[in-house]
DNA sequence: GCTATACTGTGAACGTCTTCACACTGTGCT
DNA sequence: AGCACAGTGTGAAGACGTTCACAGTATAGC
């Protein structure tokens, strides 16, 4: 099967979309592959290759900003607003909630769950926090297909299982565990520890290289 | 140059490390590549391939948990404690601070910067919040090489430049912009919007597939 | 001591993603 | 109208990361 959208492609398209949205807001009407490339931090070839996926056509003057944006949105956005559930309204959960609130009309965190009585019943940024015991019913009842897990590591697997059996097929997971889930469920692990470690590791590596220290191979 | 540690390899090693730490705490003394693989969500081949990078040797009974952990730490951890600076003590910044506080003795967020008088002067989780105007002096003075950017998008580029000229060579960036930085600086972009979009996108894709809907190619 | 067994270490095959290079197409200019 | 140019679309090449498959090696059992 050709033209299957890879993981990375989706991530890049998401970036192009953001860049294009800004350009469009600035009333810029046309954009070339190398402009997009520079703004997105990839090569121009990569941009053109990715744009083949969205079946967007350009001219010798570049692409029409609005058209391109439309094509990407048509591919990436759901045809109708998609609800997302959040489980775990702690530090990260709250941050995510505040950030996404009202930002993407087509992708909205409309319900949150927690097991802490202090949070349950409150409404944060327009999103009600329900007891986690209601999860199965609410998620299944509203046909929610995507969810965010932001509970402590030792609760994550159980939550994931509950979500999956309630019908969720895409999970963004902040907990530092590899969730066991059927192949039919997409799990996007957000490994902040790993990210920070990478930054720290390569920071050391680069500063060594800079000082001309002939160290190990890496 | 062979044996150069890729991005992905570092991320996986970070996961192995976490798994091994748990096993070690549980007094487990040996581990096989397929155990690690299952826990880390990768293949056994992948694990063995990665372990070649850390020059860890196993036997026909697997690897010695403590040895392996030591080998990975020797590779990944700095020889002496490494300081990390945080810029932007908002929602995300606070969450990150609370999470990493005291968790990794070898990788510690020891200073934070903000431009909001309400935050400046406070100490969160043992980390003092200084005015961002002190950034250059403090970061350069303490030889800090890694930093986290958690300021709004429109402030991120300026902050990045300040960090880089103060000597930072590795940045974990939460702001939704592609930072322009010299090649000698490693930038790890944490794109939460992209991650959520991926989860939502594939959630739709999977649930369609499940229902046997012969839709588009993707 | 010898064989059967279990796992690692790794060259090679494989597949995927990225980059290259250039044919092609439309535009602007004279 | 015709030519020069600029930028796309894409086949092919290349680089990279992953998986395969099996030789090598140590242990356990008899
Ligand atoms: N904060 C960070 O920067 C950070 C970094 C890396 C990883 N993480 C991971 O993200 C997750 C959340 O982190 P956090 O800092 O927000 O933690 P937190 O403790 O602030 O929040 C966890 C929330 O989950 C709720 N909860 C606990 N058990 C639950 C259950 N069974 N069902 C529903 N809700 C439950 C708690 O009441 C709390 O509100 C953790 O797994 C953590 O390891 C966080
Ligand atoms: N919260 C999320 O879930 C989320 C998701 C995706 C992206 N982000 C990005 O992460 C960044 C931070 O998000 P947030 O939700 O924590 O925002 P926030 O507004 O809560 O925090 C931003 C902090 O940066 C400080 N700040 C502003 N300008 C500054 C400057 N020039 N120097 C130093 N400090 C400055 C502010 O005082 C504030 O404390 C933003 O760029 C945001 O787009 C956040």
Coordinates of C-alpha atoms (C1' of nucleotides) and ligand atoms in Angstrom, one line a residue:
Chain A
X1 CA 0.0 0.0 0.0
X2 CA 1.6 3.2 -1.1
X3 CA 1.1 6.7 0.3
X4 CA 0.7 5.5 3.8
X5 CA 1.4 8.4 6.2
X6 CA 4.3 7.7 8.5
X7 CA 4.6 8.9 12.0
X8 CA 7.3 11.4 11.1
X9 CA 5.4 12.7 8.1
X10 CA 2.5 13.5 10.3
X11 CA 4.7 15.3 12.8
X12 CA 6.2 17.4 10.0
X13 CA 2.9 18.2 8.5
X14 CA 1.8 19.4 11.9
X15 CA 4.7 21.8 11.8
X16 CA 4.0 23.0 8.3
X17 CA 0.5 23.6 9.3
X18 CA 1.6 25.8 12.2
X19 CA 4.0 27.8 10.0
X20 CA 1.4 28.2 7.3
X21 CA -1.2 29.3 9.8
X22 CA 1.1 32.1 10.9
X23 CA 1.9 33.1 7.3
X24 CA -1.7 33.1 6.4
X25 CA -2.5 35.3 9.4
X26 CA 0.2 37.7 8.1
X27 CA -1.6 37.8 4.8
X28 CA 1.2 36.1 3.0
X29 CA -0.3 34.5 -0.1
X30 CA 2.5 32.3 -1.5
X31 CA 5.3 30.2 -0.1
X32 CA 8.1 28.3 -1.6
X33 CA 9.3 24.9 -0.5
X34 CA 12.5 26.4 0.7
X35 CA 10.7 29.0 2.8
X36 CA 8.7 26.3 4.5
X37 CA 11.8 24.2 4.9
X38 CA 13.7 27.0 6.7
X39 CA 10.8 27.7 9.0
X40 CA 10.2 24.0 9.8
X41 CA 13.9 23.1 10.1
X42 CA 14.0 20.5 7.3
X43 CA 15.2 20.4 3.7
X44 CA 13.3 21.7 0.8
X45 CA 13.3 18.3 -0.8
X46 CA 11.7 16.9 2.3
X47 CA 9.0 19.5 2.2
X48 CA 8.1 18.8 -1.5
X49 CA 8.2 15.1 -0.8
X50 CA 5.8 15.6 2.1
X51 CA 3.5 17.8 0.1
X52 CA 3.1 15.0 -2.4
X53 CA 1.3 13.2 0.3
X54 CA -1.3 15.9 0.7
X55 CA -1.7 16.1 -3.0
X56 CA -1.0 19.8 -3.0
X57 CA 0.1 21.3 -6.3
X58 CA 2.5 24.2 -6.5
X59 CA 3.5 26.4 -9.4
X60 CA 6.8 28.0 -10.4
X61 CA 6.0 30.7 -7.9
X62 CA 5.6 28.3 -5.0
X63 CA 2.4 27.2 -3.3
X64 CA -0.7 29.2 -2.5
X65 CA -0.6 29.6 1.2
X66 CA -4.3 29.2 1.8
X67 CA -4.7 26.3 -0.6
X68 CA -1.8 24.5 1.0
X69 CA -3.1 25.1 4.5
X70 CA -6.5 23.9 3.4
X71 CA -5.0 20.7 1.9
X72 CA -3.1 19.9 5.0
X73 CA -6.0 20.6 7.2
X74 CA -8.2 18.4 5.0
X75 CA -5.8 15.6 5.5
X76 CA -5.0 16.0 9.2
X77 CA -8.1 17.4 10.8
X78 CA -11.0 15.3 11.5
X79 CA -14.1 15.9 9.3
X80 CA -16.0 16.8 12.4
X81 CA -14.7 18.0 15.9
X82 CA -12.9 15.2 17.7
X83 CA -13.1 14.9 21.4
X84 CA -10.1 13.9 23.5
X85 CA -10.1 12.7 27.1
X86 CA -7.5 13.5 29.7
X87 CA -6.7 11.2 32.5
X88 CA -4.8 12.6 35.4
X89 CA -5.2 16.3 36.2
X90 CA -1.9 16.9 38.0
X91 CA 1.0 19.1 37.0
X92 CA 1.3 17.9 33.4
X93 CA -2.4 17.3 32.9
X94 CA -3.2 20.8 34.0
X95 CA -0.5 22.4 31.8
X96 CA -1.8 20.5 28.8
X97 CA -5.3 21.4 29.5
X98 CA -4.6 25.1 29.8
X99 CA -2.6 25.0 26.6
X100 CA -5.0 23.2 24.4
X101 CA -8.1 24.8 25.7
X102 CA -9.9 26.4 22.8
X103 CA -6.8 26.3 20.6
X104 CA -7.9 23.7 18.1
X105 CA -11.6 23.7 17.5
X106 CA -11.3 20.4 15.7
X107 CA -9.4 18.7 18.5
X108 CA -10.7 19.5 21.9
X109 CA -10.1 18.1 25.3
X110 CA -13.7 17.9 26.5
X111 CA -13.4 15.7 29.5
X112 CA -10.9 15.0 32.2
X113 CA -10.7 12.2 34.8
X114 CA -8.9 12.0 38.1
X115 CA -9.2 10.0 41.4
X116 CA -8.4 12.9 43.7
X117 CA -11.5 14.3 45.4
X118 CA -9.8 17.7 45.4
X119 CA -10.0 17.9 41.6
X120 CA -13.1 16.0 40.9
X121 CA -16.1 18.2 40.2
X122 CA -14.0 21.2 39.3
X123 CA -14.0 22.7 35.8
X124 CA -10.7 23.8 34.4
X125 CA -10.6 25.9 31.2
X126 CA -14.0 24.7 30.3
X127 CA -13.2 21.1 30.9
X128 CA -15.1 19.2 33.6
X129 CA -13.1 16.8 35.9
X130 CA -15.0 13.6 36.5
X131 CA -14.2 10.7 38.8
X132 CA -12.1 8.1 37.0
X133 CA -14.7 5.6 37.9
X134 CA -16.9 7.2 35.2
X135 CA -14.3 6.8 32.6
X136 CA -15.6 3.7 30.9
X137 CA -19.1 4.9 30.6
X138 CA -18.3 8.4 29.5
X139 CA -15.6 7.5 27.0
X140 CA -17.6 4.8 25.4
X141 CA -20.8 6.8 25.6
X142 CA -19.3 9.7 23.7
X143 CA -17.4 7.6 21.3
X144 CA -14.1 9.2 22.3
X145 CA -11.2 7.7 20.3
X146 CA -8.2 9.6 21.6
X147 CA -6.9 10.2 25.1
X148 CA -4.0 11.6 27.1
X149 CA -2.5 9.7 30.0
X150 CA -1.0 11.9 32.7
X151 CA -1.3 9.7 35.8
X152 CA 1.6 8.3 37.9
X153 CA 3.5 5.5 36.3
X154 CA 2.0 2.8 38.4
X155 CA -1.5 3.7 37.5
X156 CA -0.9 4.1 33.8
X157 CA -1.3 0.5 32.6
X158 CA -4.7 0.1 34.3
X159 CA -5.9 3.4 32.9
X160 CA -4.7 2.5 29.4
X161 CA -6.6 -0.8 29.6
X162 CA -9.7 1.0 30.7
X163 CA -9.4 3.5 27.9
X164 CA -8.8 0.8 25.3
X165 CA -11.8 -1.3 26.3
X166 CA -13.9 1.9 26.2
X167 CA -12.9 2.3 22.6
X168 CA -9.9 4.6 22.6
X169 CA -7.5 3.9 19.7
X170 CA -4.9 6.6 20.1
X171 CA -3.1 7.5 23.3
X172 CA -0.6 10.2 24.2
X173 CA 1.2 8.8 27.2
X174 CA 3.3 10.9 29.6
X175 CA 3.9 8.2 32.1
X176 CA 7.4 6.7 32.0
X177 CA 6.2 3.2 31.2
X178 CA 5.9 1.3 28.0
X179 CA 2.2 0.6 27.8
X180 CA 1.1 -2.8 26.8
X181 CA -1.7 -2.4 24.3
X182 CA -3.1 -4.2 21.3
X183 CA -1.5 -3.4 18.0
X184 CA -4.7 -1.8 17.0
X185 CA -4.0 1.0 19.4
X186 CA -1.5 3.8 18.6
X187 CA 0.6 4.9 21.5
X188 CA 2.6 8.0 21.4
X189 CA 5.0 8.0 24.3
X190 CA 6.1 11.4 25.4
X191 CA 9.3 10.7 27.2
X192 CA 10.4 14.0 28.8
X193 CA 13.1 12.3 30.8
X194 CA 14.5 10.9 27.6
X195 CA 14.3 14.3 25.9
X196 CA 16.1 16.0 28.7
X197 CA 18.7 13.4 28.8
X198 CA 19.3 13.7 25.1
X199 CA 19.7 17.4 25.4
X200 CA 22.1 17.0 28.3
X201 CA 24.1 14.2 26.6
X202 CA 24.6 16.0 23.3
X203 CA 25.3 19.2 25.2
X204 CA 28.3 17.5 26.8
X205 CA 29.3 16.0 23.5
X206 CA 29.2 19.2 21.6
X207 CA 31.1 21.2 24.2
X208 CA 33.8 18.6 24.3
X209 CA 34.1 18.6 20.5
X210 CA 34.3 22.4 20.6
X211 CA 37.2 22.3 22.9
X212 CA 39.0 20.0 20.5
X213 CA 39.2 17.3 23.1
X214 CA 40.2 14.1 21.3
X215 CA 38.0 11.9 23.4
X216 CA 36.2 8.7 22.8
X217 CA 34.5 8.0 19.5
X218 CA 31.4 9.6 21.0
Chain B
X1 CA 33.2 7.5 12.4
X2 CA 31.6 4.4 13.6
X3 CA 29.8 3.9 16.9
X4 CA 28.3 7.3 16.9
X5 CA 25.3 7.3 19.2
X6 CA 22.2 8.3 17.4
X7 CA 19.4 10.3 18.7
X8 CA 17.1 7.2 18.9
X9 CA 19.7 5.1 20.5
X10 CA 20.1 7.5 23.3
X11 CA 16.4 7.6 23.8
X12 CA 16.2 3.8 24.0
X13 CA 19.1 3.6 26.3
X14 CA 17.3 6.0 28.6
X15 CA 14.4 3.6 28.6
X16 CA 16.6 0.6 29.3
X17 CA 18.2 2.5 32.1
X18 CA 14.8 3.1 33.7
X19 CA 13.8 -0.5 33.4
X20 CA 17.0 -1.7 34.7
X21 CA 16.9 0.6 37.7
X22 CA 13.5 -0.8 38.6
X23 CA 14.8 -4.4 38.2
X24 CA 17.8 -3.6 40.2
X25 CA 15.7 -2.1 43.0
X26 CA 13.7 -5.4 43.0
X27 CA 17.0 -7.3 43.5
X28 CA 16.8 -8.9 40.2
X29 CA 20.3 -9.9 39.2
X30 CA 20.1 -11.0 35.6
X31 CA 18.1 -10.0 32.6
X32 CA 17.9 -11.3 29.0
X33 CA 17.6 -9.3 25.9
X34 CA 14.0 -10.3 25.4
X35 CA 13.0 -9.3 28.9
X36 CA 14.4 -5.9 28.3
X37 CA 12.8 -5.8 24.9
X38 CA 9.4 -6.5 26.3
X39 CA 9.7 -4.0 29.0
X40 CA 11.0 -1.3 26.6
X41 CA 8.7 -2.0 23.8
X42 CA 11.3 -2.9 21.2
X43 CA 12.6 -6.1 19.7
X44 CA 15.3 -8.3 21.3
X45 CA 17.6 -7.7 18.3
X46 CA 17.3 -4.0 18.8
X47 CA 18.3 -4.4 22.5
X48 CA 21.3 -6.4 21.7
X49 CA 22.3 -4.0 18.9
X50 CA 22.0 -1.1 21.3
X51 CA 23.9 -2.9 24.0
X52 CA 26.8 -3.2 21.6
X53 CA 27.1 0.5 21.8
X54 CA 27.6 0.5 25.5
X55 CA 30.2 -2.3 25.2
X56 CA 28.3 -4.4 27.7
X57 CA 28.8 -8.2 27.5
X58 CA 26.3 -10.8 28.3
X59 CA 26.5 -14.5 28.9
X60 CA 24.3 -17.3 27.9
X61 CA 22.3 -16.5 31.0
X62 CA 21.7 -12.9 29.9
X63 CA 23.2 -9.8 31.3
X64 CA 24.1 -9.0 34.9
X65 CA 21.6 -6.3 35.9
X66 CA 24.0 -4.2 37.9
X67 CA 26.8 -4.4 35.4
X68 CA 24.5 -3.4 32.6
X69 CA 23.0 -0.6 34.5
X70 CA 26.5 0.6 35.4
X71 CA 27.6 0.4 31.8
X72 CA 24.7 2.5 30.6
X73 CA 25.1 5.0 33.3
X74 CA 28.8 5.3 32.5
X75 CA 27.9 6.1 29.0
X76 CA 25.0 8.4 29.5
X77 CA 25.6 10.1 32.8
X78 CA 28.0 12.9 33.1
X79 CA 31.2 12.1 35.1
X80 CA 30.2 14.8 37.6
X81 CA 26.8 16.3 38.3
X82 CA 25.5 18.4 35.4
X83 CA 23.5 21.5 36.0
X84 CA 20.5 22.4 33.8
X85 CA 18.9 25.8 33.5
X86 CA 15.1 26.3 33.0
X87 CA 13.8 29.4 31.3
X88 CA 10.1 30.1 31.7
X89 CA 8.5 29.1 35.0
X90 CA 4.9 28.8 33.7
X91 CA 2.6 25.8 33.5
X92 CA 5.1 23.5 31.7
X93 CA 8.1 24.9 33.4
X94 CA 6.6 24.3 36.9
X95 CA 5.5 20.8 36.0
X96 CA 9.0 19.9 34.7
X97 CA 10.6 21.4 37.7
X98 CA 8.5 19.5 40.2
X99 CA 9.1 16.2 38.3
X100 CA 12.8 16.4 37.9
X101 CA 13.5 17.9 41.4
X102 CA 15.9 15.5 43.1
X103 CA 15.1 12.6 40.7
X104 CA 18.4 12.5 38.9
X105 CA 21.3 13.5 41.1
X106 CA 23.5 13.6 38.1
X107 CA 21.2 15.9 36.1
X108 CA 19.8 18.6 38.1
X109 CA 17.7 21.7 37.3
X110 CA 19.6 24.1 39.6
X111 CA 18.4 27.5 38.4
X112 CA 15.3 28.9 36.7
X113 CA 14.7 32.2 35.0
X114 CA 11.5 34.2 34.3
X115 CA 10.5 37.8 33.6
X116 CA 7.4 37.7 35.8
X117 CA 8.0 39.6 39.1
X118 CA 5.4 37.2 40.6
X119 CA 7.8 34.3 40.1
X120 CA 11.2 35.9 40.5
X121 CA 12.7 35.5 43.9
X122 CA 10.7 32.4 44.8
X123 CA 12.2 29.0 45.3
X124 CA 10.4 26.0 43.8
X125 CA 11.4 22.5 44.7
X126 CA 14.8 23.8 45.8
X127 CA 15.3 25.7 42.6
X128 CA 15.6 29.5 42.8
X129 CA 13.9 31.6 40.2
X130 CA 16.0 34.5 39.0
X131 CA 15.2 37.4 36.7
X132 CA 15.9 36.5 33.1
X133 CA 18.2 39.5 32.9
X134 CA 20.7 37.5 35.0
X135 CA 20.7 34.7 32.6
X136 CA 23.8 35.4 30.7
X137 CA 25.9 36.0 33.7
X138 CA 24.7 33.0 35.7
X139 CA 24.7 30.5 32.9
X140 CA 28.1 31.5 31.8
X141 CA 29.4 31.8 35.3
X142 CA 28.4 28.3 36.3
X143 CA 29.3 26.8 33.0
X144 CA 25.9 25.5 32.4
X145 CA 25.7 23.5 29.2
X146 CA 22.1 22.3 29.0
X147 CA 18.8 24.3 29.3
X148 CA 15.1 23.9 29.0
X149 CA 13.0 26.6 27.1
X150 CA 9.5 26.9 28.4
X151 CA 8.6 30.4 27.5
X152 CA 6.0 31.6 25.0
X153 CA 6.7 31.1 21.4
X154 CA 7.5 34.7 20.6
X155 CA 10.2 34.9 23.3
X156 CA 11.8 31.6 22.5
X157 CA 14.3 32.6 19.8
X158 CA 15.7 35.4 21.9
X159 CA 16.1 33.2 24.9
X160 CA 17.8 30.6 22.8
X161 CA 20.3 33.1 21.5
X162 CA 21.0 34.3 25.0
X163 CA 21.5 30.7 26.2
X164 CA 23.8 29.8 23.3
X165 CA 26.0 32.8 23.7
X166 CA 26.2 32.0 27.4
X167 CA 27.6 28.6 26.5
X168 CA 24.6 26.3 26.3
X169 CA 25.0 23.5 23.8
X170 CA 21.9 21.4 24.4
X171 CA 18.4 22.7 24.5
X172 CA 15.1 21.1 25.3
X173 CA 12.5 23.3 23.7
X174 CA 8.8 23.3 24.5
X175 CA 8.0 26.4 22.4
X176 CA 6.2 25.7 19.1
X177 CA 8.9 27.2 17.0
X178 CA 11.9 25.8 15.2
X179 CA 14.8 27.6 16.9
X180 CA 17.5 28.9 14.7
X181 CA 20.8 27.8 16.3
X182 CA 24.3 27.0 15.2
X183 CA 24.9 23.4 14.2
X184 CA 27.1 23.1 17.3
X185 CA 24.0 23.3 19.4
X186 CA 21.7 20.3 19.8
X187 CA 18.0 21.2 20.0
X188 CA 15.5 18.7 21.1
X189 CA 12.0 20.0 20.2
X190 CA 9.2 18.7 22.3
X191 CA 6.2 19.2 20.2
X192 CA 3.2 18.3 22.3
X193 CA 0.8 19.6 19.7
X194 CA 2.3 17.3 17.2
X195 CA 2.2 14.4 19.5
X196 CA -1.4 14.9 20.3
X197 CA -2.2 15.3 16.7
X198 CA -0.5 12.1 15.9
X199 CA -2.4 10.3 18.6
X200 CA -5.7 11.7 17.3
X201 CA -4.9 11.1 13.7
X202 CA -3.9 7.5 14.1
X203 CA -6.8 7.0 16.5
X204 CA -9.2 7.9 13.7
X205 CA -7.3 5.8 11.2
X206 CA -7.3 2.7 13.5
X207 CA -10.9 2.9 14.4
X208 CA -11.8 3.2 10.7
X209 CA -9.7 0.2 9.8
X210 CA -11.4 -1.7 12.6
X211 CA -14.8 -1.1 11.2
X212 CA -13.5 -2.5 7.9
X213 CA -14.3 0.8 6.2
X214 CA -12.7 0.7 2.8
X215 CA -11.7 4.3 2.9
X216 CA -8.8 6.2 1.4
X217 CA -5.3 4.8 1.3
X218 CA -4.8 6.4 4.6
Chain C
dG1 C1' 33.9 -35.2 30.0
dC2 C1' 30.6 -34.8 26.7
dT3 C1' 26.3 -33.4 24.8
dA4 C1' 22.2 -30.6 24.7
dT5 C1' 20.6 -26.2 25.5
dA6 C1' 20.2 -21.2 25.8
dC7 C1' 21.5 -16.9 25.0
dT8 C1' 24.6 -13.5 23.1
dG9 C1' 27.2 -10.9 19.3
dT10 C1' 27.2 -9.5 14.7
dG11 C1' 27.6 -9.6 9.4
dA12 C1' 24.4 -9.2 6.2
dA13 C1' 19.7 -8.5 4.3
dC14 C1' 16.1 -5.7 4.5
dG15 C1' 13.1 -1.8 4.6
dT16 C1' 12.3 3.0 5.3
dC17 C1' 13.2 7.7 5.2
dT18 C1' 15.9 11.4 3.1
dT19 C1' 18.4 13.6 -0.4
dC20 C1' 19.8 14.3 -5.1
dA21 C1' 19.3 15.7 -9.6
dC22 C1' 16.9 16.9 -13.3
dA23 C1' 12.8 16.9 -16.5
dC24 C1' 8.9 19.6 -16.6
dT25 C1' 5.8 23.6 -16.4
dG26 C1' 4.3 28.0 -16.0
dT27 C1' 5.8 33.1 -15.6
dG28 C1' 7.9 37.3 -16.7
dC29 C1' 10.5 39.9 -19.8
dT30 C1' 12.0 41.7 -24.1
Chain D
dA1 C1' 6.0 35.4 -29.7
dG2 C1' 9.9 33.4 -27.9
dC3 C1' 13.5 33.0 -24.6
dA4 C1' 15.4 32.8 -20.0
dC5 C1' 14.4 31.7 -15.5
dA6 C1' 12.5 30.0 -11.2
dG7 C1' 10.4 26.5 -8.7
dT8 C1' 7.9 22.2 -8.5
dG9 C1' 7.2 16.9 -9.1
dT10 C1' 9.4 12.7 -8.8
dG11 C1' 12.4 8.5 -10.2
dA12 C1' 16.5 7.0 -8.5
dA13 C1' 20.3 6.9 -5.4
dG14 C1' 21.8 7.0 -1.0
dA15 C1' 21.9 6.9 4.0
dC16 C1' 20.2 5.2 8.0
dG17 C1' 18.0 2.2 11.3
dT18 C1' 16.0 -2.3 12.1
dT19 C1' 15.5 -7.1 11.8
dC20 C1' 17.2 -11.7 10.5
dA21 C1' 19.7 -15.6 11.1
dC22 C1' 23.3 -18.0 12.6
dA23 C1' 28.0 -18.8 14.4
dG24 C1' 30.1 -18.5 18.7
dT25 C1' 30.2 -19.4 23.6
dA26 C1' 29.0 -20.5 28.1
dT27 C1' 26.2 -23.3 31.2
dA28 C1' 23.6 -27.3 32.9
dG29 C1' 22.7 -32.0 33.0
dC30 C1' 24.0 -36.6 32.6
Ligands
LIG1 N1 5.6 16.7 35.4 C1 6.6 16.3 34.5 O1 7.4 17.1 34.1 C2 6.8 14.9 34.1 C3 7.9 14.6 33.4 C4 8.1 13.2 32.9 C5 7.1 12.3 33.2 N2 6.0 12.7 33.9 C6 4.9 11.7 34.1 O2 3.7 12.2 33.8 C7 2.7 11.7 34.8 C8 2.0 12.8 35.5 O3 3.0 13.6 36.1 P1 2.6 14.8 37.0 O4 3.8 15.6 37.3 O5 1.4 15.6 36.4 O6 2.1 14.0 38.3 P2 1.0 14.5 39.4 O7 1.2 13.7 40.5 O8 1.1 16.0 39.5 O9 -0.4 14.2 38.7 C9 -0.9 12.9 38.6 C10 -2.5 13.0 38.7 O10 -3.0 11.8 38.4 C11 -4.1 11.5 39.4 N3 -4.2 10.1 39.5 C12 -3.4 9.2 40.3 N4 -3.9 8.0 40.1 C13 -4.9 8.0 39.3 C14 -5.8 7.1 38.8 N5 -5.7 5.8 39.1 N6 -6.8 7.5 38.0 C15 -6.9 8.8 37.7 N7 -6.1 9.7 38.1 C16 -5.1 9.4 38.9 C17 -3.6 12.2 40.6 O11 -4.7 12.5 41.4 C18 -2.9 13.5 40.1 O12 -3.9 14.5 39.9 C19 3.5 10.8 35.7 O13 3.5 9.4 35.2 C20 4.9 11.3 35.5 O14 5.9 10.3 35.8 C21 5.8 14.0 34.3
LIG2 N1 1.4 23.9 28.5 C1 1.4 23.0 27.5 O1 0.8 22.0 27.5 C2 2.1 23.3 26.2 C3 1.9 22.5 25.1 C4 2.6 22.8 23.9 C5 3.5 23.9 23.9 N2 3.7 24.6 25.0 C6 4.6 25.7 24.9 O2 5.5 25.8 26.0 C7 5.8 27.1 26.3 C8 5.3 27.4 27.7 O3 4.0 27.0 27.9 P1 3.2 27.3 29.3 O4 1.9 26.7 29.1 O5 4.1 26.9 30.4 O6 3.1 28.9 29.2 P2 3.0 29.9 30.4 O7 2.5 31.2 29.9 O8 2.3 29.2 31.5 O9 4.5 30.1 30.9 C9 5.4 30.9 30.2 C10 6.3 31.5 31.3 O10 7.4 32.2 30.6 C11 7.6 33.4 31.3 N3 8.2 34.3 30.3 C12 7.6 35.0 29.3 N4 8.4 35.7 28.5 C13 9.6 35.5 29.1 C14 11.0 35.9 28.8 N5 11.2 36.7 27.7 N6 12.0 35.4 29.5 C15 11.7 34.6 30.6 N7 10.5 34.2 30.9 C16 9.5 34.6 30.2 C17 6.2 33.9 31.7 O11 6.4 34.8 32.8 C18 5.6 32.5 32.2 O12 6.0 32.3 33.5 C19 5.0 27.9 25.3 O13 5.9 28.3 24.3 C20 3.9 27.0 24.8 O14 3.6 27.3 23.5 C21 3.0 24.4 26.1

